[in-house]
Amino acid sequence: MDCLFCKIANGEIPAQIIYRDDLIVAFDDINPQAPQHKIIIPQKHIATLNELRGEDSELIGYMVQSAVMLAKQLNIAHDGYRVLFNCNAGAGQSVFHIHLHLLGGRRMNWPPG
């Protein structure tokens, strides 16, 4: 499989890893859209949200809980932060391995874009 995020998770491509466990990997976005912009990916390859199965529910919940943990560690939890998934190219997904964006450190505008 030629997946950029799988290669990052496997250590084949370097990244600024900020957290890793058996289920997820979190790292700095290479094109940050906020002072704090982290990417949280599952170790398991799932291309898009459309491919999620029932057994993936706990994994998605764990990704969100991990975003909260990281927001607290990064000192952005109190002032506010944004978490988001993009699904497919029309929504801005450019790497087809689900990933959760954690953004903070500045005021987030609405609508997002």
CSV table of N, CA and C in Angstrom, one decimal:
chain,number,residue,atom,x,y,z
A,1,MET,N,0.9,-1.2,0.0
A,1,MET,CA,0.0,0.0,0.0
A,1,MET,C,0.9,1.2,0.0
A,2,ASP,N,0.5,2.2,-0.8
A,2,ASP,CA,1.3,3.4,-0.9
A,2,ASP,C,0.6,4.6,-0.2
A,3,CYS,N,0.4,4.5,1.1
A,3,CYS,CA,-0.3,5.5,1.9
A,3,CYS,C,0.7,6.3,2.7
A,4,LEU,N,0.7,7.6,2.5
A,4,LEU,CA,1.6,8.5,3.2
A,4,LEU,C,1.4,8.3,4.7
A,5,PHE,N,0.2,8.3,5.2
A,5,PHE,CA,0.0,8.2,6.7
A,5,PHE,C,0.4,6.9,7.2
A,6,CYS,N,0.2,5.8,6.5
A,6,CYS,CA,0.6,4.5,6.9
A,6,CYS,C,2.1,4.5,7.0
A,7,LYS,N,2.8,5.1,6.1
A,7,LYS,CA,4.3,5.2,6.2
A,7,LYS,C,4.8,6.0,7.3
A,8,ILE,N,4.0,7.1,7.7
A,8,ILE,CA,4.4,7.8,8.9
A,8,ILE,C,4.2,7.0,10.1
A,9,ALA,N,3.0,6.3,10.2
A,9,ALA,CA,2.7,5.5,11.3
A,9,ALA,C,3.7,4.3,11.5
A,10,ASN,N,4.2,3.8,10.4
A,10,ASN,CA,5.2,2.7,10.4
A,10,ASN,C,6.7,3.2,10.6
A,11,GLY,N,6.9,4.5,10.6
A,11,GLY,CA,8.2,5.1,10.8
A,11,GLY,C,9.0,5.1,9.5
A,12,GLU,N,8.4,4.8,8.4
A,12,GLU,CA,9.1,4.9,7.1
A,12,GLU,C,9.3,6.3,6.6
A,13,ILE,N,8.5,7.2,7.0
A,13,ILE,CA,8.6,8.6,6.6
A,13,ILE,C,8.7,9.4,7.9
A,14,PRO,N,9.7,10.3,8.1
A,14,PRO,CA,9.8,11.0,9.3
A,14,PRO,C,8.7,12.0,9.5
A,15,ALA,N,8.3,12.3,10.7
A,15,ALA,CA,7.3,13.3,11.1
A,15,ALA,C,7.6,13.7,12.5
A,16,GLN,N,7.1,14.9,12.9
A,16,GLN,CA,7.2,15.4,14.3
A,16,GLN,C,6.1,14.7,15.1
A,17,ILE,N,6.3,13.5,15.5
A,17,ILE,CA,5.4,12.7,16.3
A,17,ILE,C,5.3,13.3,17.7
A,18,ILE,N,4.0,13.6,18.1
A,18,ILE,CA,3.8,14.1,19.4
A,18,ILE,C,3.2,13.1,20.4
A,19,TYR,N,2.6,12.0,19.8
A,19,TYR,CA,2.0,11.0,20.6
A,19,TYR,C,1.8,9.7,19.7
A,20,ARG,N,2.0,8.6,20.4
A,20,ARG,CA,1.9,7.3,19.7
A,20,ARG,C,1.5,6.3,20.7
A,21,ASP,N,0.5,5.4,20.3
A,21,ASP,CA,0.2,4.2,21.1
A,21,ASP,C,-0.2,3.1,20.2
A,22,ASP,N,-0.8,2.1,20.7
A,22,ASP,CA,-1.1,0.9,19.8
A,22,ASP,C,-2.2,1.2,18.8
A,23,LEU,N,-3.0,2.3,19.1
A,23,LEU,CA,-4.2,2.6,18.2
A,23,LEU,C,-4.0,3.8,17.3
A,24,ILE,N,-3.3,4.8,17.8
A,24,ILE,CA,-3.2,6.0,17.0
A,24,ILE,C,-1.8,6.6,17.0
A,25,VAL,N,-1.6,7.5,16.1
A,25,VAL,CA,-0.3,8.3,16.0
A,25,VAL,C,-0.8,9.8,15.8
A,26,ALA,N,-0.1,10.7,16.5
A,26,ALA,CA,-0.4,12.1,16.4
A,26,ALA,C,0.9,12.9,16.0
A,27,PHE,N,0.8,13.8,15.1
A,27,PHE,CA,2.0,14.5,14.6
A,27,PHE,C,1.6,15.9,14.1
A,28,ASP,N,2.6,16.7,14.0
A,28,ASP,CA,2.4,18.1,13.5
A,28,ASP,C,2.0,18.1,12.0
A,29,ASP,N,1.0,18.9,11.6
A,29,ASP,CA,0.7,19.1,10.2
A,29,ASP,C,1.8,19.8,9.5
A,30,ILE,N,2.1,19.4,8.3
A,30,ILE,CA,3.2,20.0,7.6
A,30,ILE,C,2.8,21.4,7.0
A,31,ASN,N,1.5,21.6,6.9
A,31,ASN,CA,1.0,22.9,6.4
A,31,ASN,C,0.0,23.5,7.4
A,32,PRO,N,0.5,23.9,8.6
A,32,PRO,CA,-0.4,24.3,9.7
A,32,PRO,C,-1.3,25.5,9.3
A,33,GLN,N,-2.5,25.3,9.7
A,33,GLN,CA,-3.5,26.4,9.5
A,33,GLN,C,-3.8,27.1,10.8
A,34,ALA,N,-3.1,26.8,11.9
A,34,ALA,CA,-3.2,27.5,13.2
A,34,ALA,C,-1.9,27.3,13.9
A,35,PRO,N,-1.7,28.1,15.0
A,35,PRO,CA,-0.4,27.9,15.7
A,35,PRO,C,-0.3,26.5,16.2
A,36,GLN,N,-1.3,25.8,16.6
A,36,GLN,CA,-1.3,24.4,16.9
A,36,GLN,C,-2.2,23.7,15.9
A,37,HIS,N,-1.6,22.9,15.1
A,37,HIS,CA,-2.3,22.1,14.1
A,37,HIS,C,-1.7,20.7,14.1
A,38,LYS,N,-2.4,19.8,14.7
A,38,LYS,CA,-1.9,18.4,14.8
A,38,LYS,C,-2.8,17.5,14.0
A,39,ILE,N,-2.3,16.4,13.5
A,39,ILE,CA,-3.0,15.3,12.8
A,39,ILE,C,-3.0,14.1,13.7
A,40,ILE,N,-4.2,13.5,13.9
A,40,ILE,CA,-4.4,12.3,14.6
A,40,ILE,C,-4.9,11.2,13.7
A,41,ILE,N,-4.1,10.1,13.5
A,41,ILE,CA,-4.5,9.1,12.6
A,41,ILE,C,-4.6,7.7,13.3
A,42,PRO,N,-5.4,6.8,12.9
A,42,PRO,CA,-5.4,5.5,13.4
A,42,PRO,C,-4.3,4.7,12.8
A,43,GLN,N,-3.7,3.8,13.6
A,43,GLN,CA,-2.7,2.9,13.0
A,43,GLN,C,-3.4,2.0,11.9
A,44,LYS,N,-4.6,1.7,12.1
A,44,LYS,CA,-5.4,0.9,11.1
A,44,LYS,C,-5.7,1.8,9.9
A,45,HIS,N,-5.4,1.3,8.7
A,45,HIS,CA,-5.7,2.0,7.5
A,45,HIS,C,-7.2,2.0,7.2
A,46,ILE,N,-7.9,3.1,7.1
A,46,ILE,CA,-9.2,3.3,6.7
A,46,ILE,C,-9.2,4.5,5.8
A,47,ALA,N,-9.6,4.4,4.5
A,47,ALA,CA,-9.4,5.5,3.6
A,47,ALA,C,-10.2,6.7,3.8
A,48,THR,N,-11.5,6.5,4.0
A,48,THR,CA,-12.4,7.7,4.3
A,48,THR,C,-13.4,7.3,5.4
A,49,LEU,N,-14.1,8.3,5.9
A,49,LEU,CA,-15.2,8.1,6.8
A,49,LEU,C,-16.2,7.1,6.3
A,50,ASN,N,-16.4,7.2,5.0
A,50,ASN,CA,-17.5,6.3,4.3
A,50,ASN,C,-17.2,4.9,4.5
A,51,GLU,N,-15.9,4.5,4.8
A,51,GLU,CA,-15.5,3.1,4.9
A,51,GLU,C,-15.6,2.6,6.4
A,52,LEU,N,-16.0,3.5,7.3
A,52,LEU,CA,-16.1,3.0,8.7
A,52,LEU,C,-17.1,1.9,8.8
A,53,ARG,N,-16.8,1.0,9.7
A,53,ARG,CA,-17.7,-0.1,10.1
A,53,ARG,C,-18.0,0.0,11.5
A,54,GLY,N,-19.0,-0.7,11.9
A,54,GLY,CA,-19.5,-0.7,13.3
A,54,GLY,C,-18.4,-0.9,14.3
A,55,GLU,N,-17.4,-1.8,14.0
A,55,GLU,CA,-16.4,-2.1,14.9
A,55,GLU,C,-15.3,-1.0,15.0
A,56,ASP,N,-15.5,0.0,14.2
A,56,ASP,CA,-14.5,1.2,14.2
A,56,ASP,C,-15.0,2.3,15.2
A,57,SER,N,-16.2,2.1,15.7
A,57,SER,CA,-16.8,3.2,16.5
A,57,SER,C,-15.9,3.5,17.7
A,58,GLU,N,-15.4,2.5,18.4
A,58,GLU,CA,-14.5,2.8,19.6
A,58,GLU,C,-13.2,3.5,19.1
A,59,LEU,N,-12.7,3.1,18.0
A,59,LEU,CA,-11.5,3.8,17.5
A,59,LEU,C,-11.7,5.3,17.2
A,60,ILE,N,-12.9,5.6,16.6
A,60,ILE,CA,-13.2,7.0,16.3
A,60,ILE,C,-13.3,7.8,17.6
A,61,GLY,N,-14.0,7.2,18.6
A,61,GLY,CA,-14.2,7.8,19.9
A,61,GLY,C,-12.9,8.0,20.6
A,62,TYR,N,-12.0,7.0,20.4
A,62,TYR,CA,-10.6,7.1,21.0
A,62,TYR,C,-9.8,8.3,20.4
A,63,MET,N,-10.0,8.4,19.1
A,63,MET,CA,-9.3,9.5,18.4
A,63,MET,C,-9.8,10.9,18.9
A,64,VAL,N,-11.1,11.0,19.1
A,64,VAL,CA,-11.6,12.3,19.7
A,64,VAL,C,-11.1,12.5,21.1
A,65,GLN,N,-11.2,11.4,21.9
A,65,GLN,CA,-10.7,11.6,23.3
A,65,GLN,C,-9.2,11.9,23.3
A,66,SER,N,-8.4,11.4,22.4
A,66,SER,CA,-7.0,11.7,22.3
A,66,SER,C,-6.8,13.2,21.9
A,67,ALA,N,-7.7,13.7,21.0
A,67,ALA,CA,-7.6,15.1,20.7
A,67,ALA,C,-7.8,16.0,21.9
A,68,VAL,N,-8.8,15.6,22.7
A,68,VAL,CA,-9.0,16.4,24.0
A,68,VAL,C,-7.8,16.3,24.9
A,69,MET,N,-7.2,15.2,25.0
A,69,MET,CA,-6.0,15.0,25.8
A,69,MET,C,-4.9,15.9,25.3
A,70,LEU,N,-4.7,15.9,24.0
A,70,LEU,CA,-3.6,16.7,23.4
A,70,LEU,C,-3.9,18.2,23.5
A,71,ALA,N,-5.2,18.6,23.4
A,71,ALA,CA,-5.6,20.0,23.5
A,71,ALA,C,-5.2,20.5,24.9
A,72,LYS,N,-5.4,19.6,25.9
A,72,LYS,CA,-5.0,20.0,27.3
A,72,LYS,C,-3.5,20.1,27.4
A,73,GLN,N,-2.8,19.2,26.9
A,73,GLN,CA,-1.3,19.2,27.0
A,73,GLN,C,-0.8,20.4,26.2
A,74,LEU,N,-1.4,20.8,25.2
A,74,LEU,CA,-0.9,21.9,24.4
A,74,LEU,C,-1.4,23.3,24.9
A,75,ASN,N,-2.2,23.3,26.0
A,75,ASN,CA,-2.7,24.5,26.6
A,75,ASN,C,-3.6,25.3,25.7
A,76,ILE,N,-4.4,24.5,24.9
A,76,ILE,CA,-5.4,25.2,24.1
A,76,ILE,C,-6.9,24.8,24.5
A,77,ALA,N,-7.0,23.9,25.4
A,77,ALA,CA,-8.3,23.5,25.8
A,77,ALA,C,-9.2,24.5,26.4
A,78,HIS,N,-8.6,25.4,27.2
A,78,HIS,CA,-9.4,26.4,27.9
A,78,HIS,C,-9.9,27.5,26.9
A,79,ASP,N,-9.1,28.0,26.1
A,79,ASP,CA,-9.5,29.0,25.1
A,79,ASP,C,-10.3,28.5,24.0
A,80,GLY,N,-10.1,27.3,23.6
A,80,GLY,CA,-10.9,26.7,22.5
A,80,GLY,C,-10.1,26.1,21.4
A,81,TYR,N,-10.6,25.1,20.8
A,81,TYR,CA,-9.9,24.4,19.7
A,81,TYR,C,-11.0,23.8,18.8
A,82,ARG,N,-10.5,23.4,17.6
A,82,ARG,CA,-11.4,22.8,16.6
A,82,ARG,C,-10.9,21.4,16.3
A,83,VAL,N,-11.8,20.4,16.2
A,83,VAL,CA,-11.4,19.1,15.7
A,83,VAL,C,-12.3,18.8,14.5
A,84,LEU,N,-11.7,18.2,13.4
A,84,LEU,CA,-12.5,18.0,12.2
A,84,LEU,C,-12.0,16.9,11.4
A,85,PHE,N,-12.9,16.2,10.8
A,85,PHE,CA,-12.6,15.2,9.7
A,85,PHE,C,-13.0,15.8,8.4
A,86,ASN,N,-12.2,15.6,7.3
A,86,ASN,CA,-12.7,15.9,6.0
A,86,ASN,C,-12.9,14.5,5.3
A,87,CYS,N,-14.0,14.4,4.5
A,87,CYS,CA,-14.3,13.2,3.8
A,87,CYS,C,-14.4,13.4,2.3
A,88,ASN,N,-13.4,12.8,1.6
A,88,ASN,CA,-13.3,12.9,0.2
A,88,ASN,C,-12.8,14.2,-0.3
A,89,ALA,N,-12.3,14.3,-1.5
A,89,ALA,CA,-11.6,15.4,-2.1
A,89,ALA,C,-12.5,16.7,-2.1
A,90,GLY,N,-13.8,16.5,-2.3
A,90,GLY,CA,-14.7,17.7,-2.4
A,90,GLY,C,-14.7,18.4,-1.0
A,91,ALA,N,-14.4,17.7,0.1
A,91,ALA,CA,-14.4,18.4,1.4
A,91,ALA,C,-13.0,18.7,1.8
A,92,GLY,N,-12.0,18.5,1.0
A,92,GLY,CA,-10.6,18.8,1.3
A,92,GLY,C,-9.7,17.7,1.8
A,93,GLN,N,-10.2,16.5,1.7
A,93,GLN,CA,-9.4,15.3,2.1
A,93,GLN,C,-8.3,15.1,1.0
A,94,SER,N,-7.0,15.2,1.4
A,94,SER,CA,-6.0,15.1,0.4
A,94,SER,C,-5.2,13.8,0.6
A,95,VAL,N,-5.2,13.2,1.8
A,95,VAL,CA,-4.6,11.9,2.1
A,95,VAL,C,-5.7,11.0,2.5
A,96,PHE,N,-5.8,9.9,1.7
A,96,PHE,CA,-6.9,9.0,1.9
A,96,PHE,C,-6.6,7.9,2.9
A,97,HIS,N,-6.5,8.4,4.2
A,97,HIS,CA,-6.3,7.6,5.4
A,97,HIS,C,-7.0,8.5,6.4
A,98,ILE,N,-8.1,8.1,7.0
A,98,ILE,CA,-8.8,9.0,7.9
A,98,ILE,C,-7.9,9.7,8.9
A,99,HIS,N,-8.2,10.9,9.1
A,99,HIS,CA,-7.3,11.7,10.1
A,99,HIS,C,-8.2,12.8,10.7
A,100,LEU,N,-7.9,13.0,11.9
A,100,LEU,CA,-8.6,14.1,12.7
A,100,LEU,C,-7.6,15.3,12.8
A,101,HIS,N,-8.1,16.4,12.4
A,101,HIS,CA,-7.3,17.6,12.6
A,101,HIS,C,-7.6,18.2,14.0
A,102,LEU,N,-6.6,18.6,14.7
A,102,LEU,CA,-6.8,19.4,15.9
A,102,LEU,C,-6.1,20.7,15.7
A,103,LEU,N,-6.9,21.8,15.8
A,103,LEU,CA,-6.4,23.1,15.5
A,103,LEU,C,-6.7,24.0,16.7
A,104,GLY,N,-5.8,24.9,17.1
A,104,GLY,CA,-6.0,25.8,18.2
A,104,GLY,C,-4.9,26.8,18.2
A,105,GLY,N,-5.0,27.7,19.2
A,105,GLY,CA,-4.0,28.7,19.4
A,105,GLY,C,-4.3,30.0,18.8
A,106,ARG,N,-5.5,30.1,18.1
A,106,ARG,CA,-6.0,31.3,17.6
A,106,ARG,C,-7.5,31.2,17.5
A,107,ARG,N,-8.2,32.3,17.3
A,107,ARG,CA,-9.6,32.3,17.2
A,107,ARG,C,-10.0,31.6,15.9
A,108,MET,N,-11.0,30.7,16.0
A,108,MET,CA,-11.5,30.0,14.9
A,108,MET,C,-12.7,30.7,14.3
A,109,ASN,N,-12.8,31.0,13.1
A,109,ASN,CA,-13.9,31.7,12.5
A,109,ASN,C,-15.0,30.8,12.0
A,110,TRP,N,-16.2,31.3,11.8
A,110,TRP,CA,-17.3,30.4,11.3
A,110,TRP,C,-18.0,31.3,10.3
A,111,PRO,N,-18.4,30.7,9.1
A,111,PRO,CA,-18.2,29.4,8.7
A,111,PRO,C,-16.7,29.2,8.4
A,112,PRO,N,-16.3,27.9,8.5
A,112,PRO,CA,-14.8,27.6,8.3
A,112,PRO,C,-14.3,27.7,6.9
A,113,GLY,N,-15.2,27.7,5.9
A,113,GLY,CA,-14.6,27.9,4.5
A,113,GLY,C,-15.3,27.2,3.4
